[in-house]
CSV table of C-alpha atoms in Angstrom, one decimal:
chain,number,residue,atom,x,y,z
A,18,ASN,CA,0.7,-3.2,50.4
A,19,ARG,CA,3.1,-5.1,48.5
A,20,TYR,CA,0.6,-5.7,45.7
A,21,PHE,CA,-0.4,-2.0,45.6
A,22,ASN,CA,3.6,-0.9,45.3
A,23,ILE,CA,3.3,-3.5,42.2
A,24,PHE,CA,0.5,-1.6,40.8
A,25,ARG,CA,2.1,1.9,41.5
A,26,LYS,CA,5.5,0.9,39.9
A,27,GLU,CA,3.4,-0.2,36.7
A,28,ILE,CA,1.4,3.0,36.9
A,29,TYR,CA,4.7,4.9,37.1
A,30,LYS,CA,6.3,3.3,33.8
A,31,TYR,CA,3.0,4.0,32.3
A,32,GLN,CA,3.0,7.5,33.1
A,33,ILE,CA,6.8,8.0,32.0
A,34,ALA,CA,6.3,6.1,29.0
A,35,GLU,CA,2.9,7.8,27.7
A,36,PHE,CA,4.2,11.4,28.3
A,37,GLU,CA,4.3,13.5,25.2
A,38,SER,CA,5.2,17.3,25.1
A,39,LEU,CA,2.2,19.3,26.0
A,40,VAL,CA,1.0,22.0,23.8
A,41,GLY,CA,-2.2,24.4,24.5
A,42,HIS,CA,-3.1,26.4,27.7
A,43,ILE,CA,-0.5,25.3,30.4
A,44,GLU,CA,-0.7,26.1,34.0
A,45,LEU,CA,2.4,25.8,36.0
A,46,ASP,CA,3.2,25.8,40.0
A,47,GLU,CA,5.4,24.4,42.7
A,48,SER,CA,4.2,22.7,45.7
A,49,TYR,CA,5.8,21.4,48.9
A,50,PHE,CA,5.1,18.0,50.4
A,51,GLY,CA,6.4,16.8,53.9
A,52,ALA,CA,5.5,16.7,57.7
A,53,ASN,CA,3.9,19.8,59.4
A,54,ARG,CA,6.1,19.2,62.1
A,55,VAL,CA,9.5,17.5,62.5
A,56,ARG,CA,10.7,15.7,65.6
A,57,GLY,CA,13.5,17.4,67.4
A,58,PHE,CA,12.7,20.9,65.6
A,59,LYS,CA,11.5,23.5,68.1
A,60,GLY,CA,9.3,26.2,66.6
A,61,LYS,CA,7.2,26.7,63.4
A,62,LEU,CA,8.4,25.4,60.3
A,63,LYS,CA,8.3,27.9,57.4
A,64,ARG,CA,5.6,27.6,54.5
A,65,GLY,CA,6.3,27.7,50.9
A,66,ARG,CA,9.8,28.3,49.7
A,67,GLY,CA,12.5,28.1,52.3
A,68,THR,CA,10.7,25.2,54.1
A,69,ARG,CA,12.4,21.8,54.7
A,70,LYS,CA,9.8,19.9,52.8
A,71,GLN,CA,10.3,18.2,49.3
A,72,PRO,CA,9.5,20.8,46.3
A,73,VAL,CA,7.6,19.3,43.6
A,74,PHE,CA,7.0,21.1,40.2
A,75,GLY,CA,3.7,20.6,38.4
A,76,VAL,CA,2.5,21.2,34.8
A,77,PHE,CA,-1.3,21.0,34.0
A,78,LYS,CA,-2.7,21.0,30.8
A,79,ARG,CA,-6.1,22.6,30.8
A,80,ASN,CA,-8.9,20.0,30.3
A,81,GLY,CA,-6.3,17.3,30.1
A,82,HIS,CA,-3.0,16.0,31.3
A,83,VAL,CA,-1.0,16.6,34.5
A,84,TYR,CA,2.8,16.0,34.9
A,85,THR,CA,4.9,16.3,38.1
A,86,GLU,CA,8.5,16.0,38.8
A,87,ILE,CA,10.4,15.8,42.0
A,88,ILE,CA,12.9,18.7,42.1
A,89,PRO,CA,16.0,19.2,44.1
A,90,ASN,CA,15.3,23.0,44.5
A,91,CYS,CA,13.2,25.8,43.1
A,92,LYS,CA,15.6,27.7,41.6
A,93,LYS,CA,14.8,29.5,38.2
A,94,ARG,CA,17.5,27.3,36.3
A,95,THR,CA,15.8,24.0,37.6
A,96,MET,CA,12.3,24.9,36.7
A,97,GLN,CA,13.2,26.4,33.2
A,98,ALA,CA,15.1,23.2,32.3
A,99,ILE,CA,11.9,21.3,33.0
A,100,ILE,CA,9.5,23.8,31.3
A,101,LEU,CA,11.7,23.8,28.2
A,102,GLY,CA,11.9,20.0,28.0
A,103,LYS,CA,8.3,19.4,28.5
A,104,ILE,CA,6.2,22.2,27.1
A,105,ASP,CA,6.0,23.2,23.5
A,106,VAL,CA,7.2,26.9,23.1
A,107,GLN,CA,3.6,27.6,21.1
A,108,SER,CA,1.9,27.0,24.4
A,109,ILE,CA,0.3,29.9,26.5
A,110,LEU,CA,1.5,29.7,30.1
A,111,TYR,CA,0.1,30.8,33.2
A,112,THR,CA,1.8,31.1,36.6
A,113,ASP,CA,1.7,32.9,39.9
A,114,GLY,CA,3.8,35.8,40.4
A,115,TRP,CA,6.9,34.2,41.7
A,116,ARG,CA,10.0,35.6,40.0
A,117,GLY,CA,11.4,32.4,39.3
A,118,TYR,CA,9.1,32.3,36.3
A,119,ASP,CA,10.4,35.4,35.0
A,120,GLY,CA,11.9,35.4,31.5
A,121,LEU,CA,9.9,32.6,29.9
A,122,VAL,CA,9.1,34.8,27.1
A,123,ASP,CA,12.7,35.6,26.7
A,124,VAL,CA,13.4,31.6,26.2
A,125,GLY,CA,10.9,31.5,23.4
A,126,TYR,CA,7.5,31.2,24.8
A,127,ASP,CA,4.9,33.4,23.1
A,128,LYS,CA,2.6,34.3,25.7
A,129,HIS,CA,2.9,34.1,29.6
A,130,PHE,CA,0.1,35.4,32.0
A,131,ARG,CA,0.6,35.4,35.8
A,132,VAL,CA,-1.7,35.7,38.9
A,133,ASN,CA,-0.5,37.5,42.0
A,134,HIS,CA,-1.7,35.3,44.8
A,135,GLY,CA,0.0,38.1,47.3
A,136,ASP,CA,-2.8,40.5,46.3
A,137,SER,CA,-5.4,37.9,46.8
A,138,GLU,CA,-6.0,37.4,43.1
A,139,PHE,CA,-6.8,34.0,42.1
A,140,SER,CA,-8.7,34.5,38.8
A,141,LYS,CA,-8.8,37.6,36.7
A,142,GLY,CA,-12.0,36.7,35.3
A,143,ASN,CA,-10.6,36.6,31.7
A,144,GLY,CA,-9.1,33.1,32.0
A,145,VAL,CA,-6.0,33.8,33.7
A,146,HIS,CA,-5.9,31.4,36.8
A,147,ILE,CA,-3.9,28.4,37.9
A,148,ASN,CA,-6.8,26.9,39.6
A,149,GLY,CA,-6.4,23.4,37.9
A,150,ILE,CA,-3.0,22.8,39.0
A,151,GLU,CA,-3.9,24.3,42.7
A,152,SER,CA,-6.9,21.7,42.6
A,153,PHE,CA,-4.4,18.7,41.5
A,154,TRP,CA,-2.1,19.6,44.5
A,155,SER,CA,-5.2,19.6,46.8
A,156,PHE,CA,-6.4,16.2,45.6
A,157,THR,CA,-2.8,14.9,45.8
A,158,LYS,CA,-2.1,16.2,49.4
A,159,ARG,CA,-5.5,14.9,50.6
A,160,ARG,CA,-4.9,11.4,48.9
A,161,LEU,CA,-1.5,11.2,50.4
A,162,ALA,CA,-2.5,12.4,53.8
A,163,LYS,CA,-4.2,8.8,54.3
A,164,PHE,CA,-0.9,7.3,54.3
A,165,ASN,CA,0.6,9.5,57.1
A,166,GLY,CA,3.7,10.2,55.3
A,167,VAL,CA,5.0,8.5,52.3
A,168,LYS,CA,8.8,8.7,52.2
A,169,VAL,CA,10.1,5.7,50.5
A,170,ASN,CA,7.9,5.5,47.4
A,171,PHE,CA,6.9,9.1,47.3
A,172,ARG,CA,7.6,9.3,43.5
A,173,LEU,CA,5.5,6.2,43.1
A,174,HIS,CA,2.5,7.7,44.9
A,175,LEU,CA,2.9,11.0,42.9
A,176,LYS,CA,2.7,9.6,39.6
A,177,GLU,CA,-0.5,7.5,40.8
A,178,CYS,CA,-2.2,10.6,41.8
A,179,GLU,CA,-1.3,12.0,38.2
A,180,TRP,CA,-2.9,8.6,36.8
A,181,ARG,CA,-5.9,9.1,39.0
A,182,TRP,CA,-6.5,12.8,38.5
A,183,GLY,CA,-9.8,13.5,36.7
A,184,LYS,CA,-10.9,10.0,36.3
A,185,ASP,CA,-14.0,8.4,37.4
A,186,SER,CA,-13.8,5.1,39.2
A,187,LYS,CA,-15.1,2.8,36.6
A,188,ASP,CA,-12.5,4.5,34.1
A,189,LEU,CA,-9.8,3.9,36.8
A,190,GLU,CA,-10.9,0.2,37.3
A,191,TYR,CA,-10.9,-0.5,33.4
A,192,ARG,CA,-7.4,1.2,33.1
A,193,LEU,CA,-6.0,-0.7,36.3
A,194,LEU,CA,-7.1,-4.0,34.7
A,195,LYS,CA,-5.6,-2.9,31.3
A,196,LEU,CA,-2.3,-2.4,33.2
A,197,ILE,CA,-2.3,-5.7,35.1
A,198,ALA,CA,-3.1,-7.6,31.6
A,199,ASP,CA,0.0,-6.1,30.2
A,200,ILE,CA,2.2,-7.1,33.1
């Protein structure tokens, strides 16, 4: 595990250093990571917003890069600060119908499309969907489930999932060897 954490630290540094502002068709979403049950807590935990889990904000450029950030809360101010800092204003944004994404056009983005999951709407058929970022969340949660919870190095595991996303095993092997050679 010690060596894997060394690799994860290098991947983390690489992901942070290589990030550039995203431009194009961008999907935005938040997800929550944590235990399904909490010891000492009776009853069911809430799902989604209002849960005791750790919120993570994700940005997905279609046919490309994923960026994630662990956030303290899912308030509009917190999320818009990340969006303004990481995404070019010429981009076309796709989000779910949550009110926290209100006002993105007011802060300078030209186009903002929404998918209303509450009405069982997952794709409008005209390219308006956030299936890419939802797929990344599914991949990440499946991968992290193998560890039976990751508390201490969660940020490293999250960046590793970013790094692994959409790559085949041969490409990952080559990229990991390249990272190790640079240490």
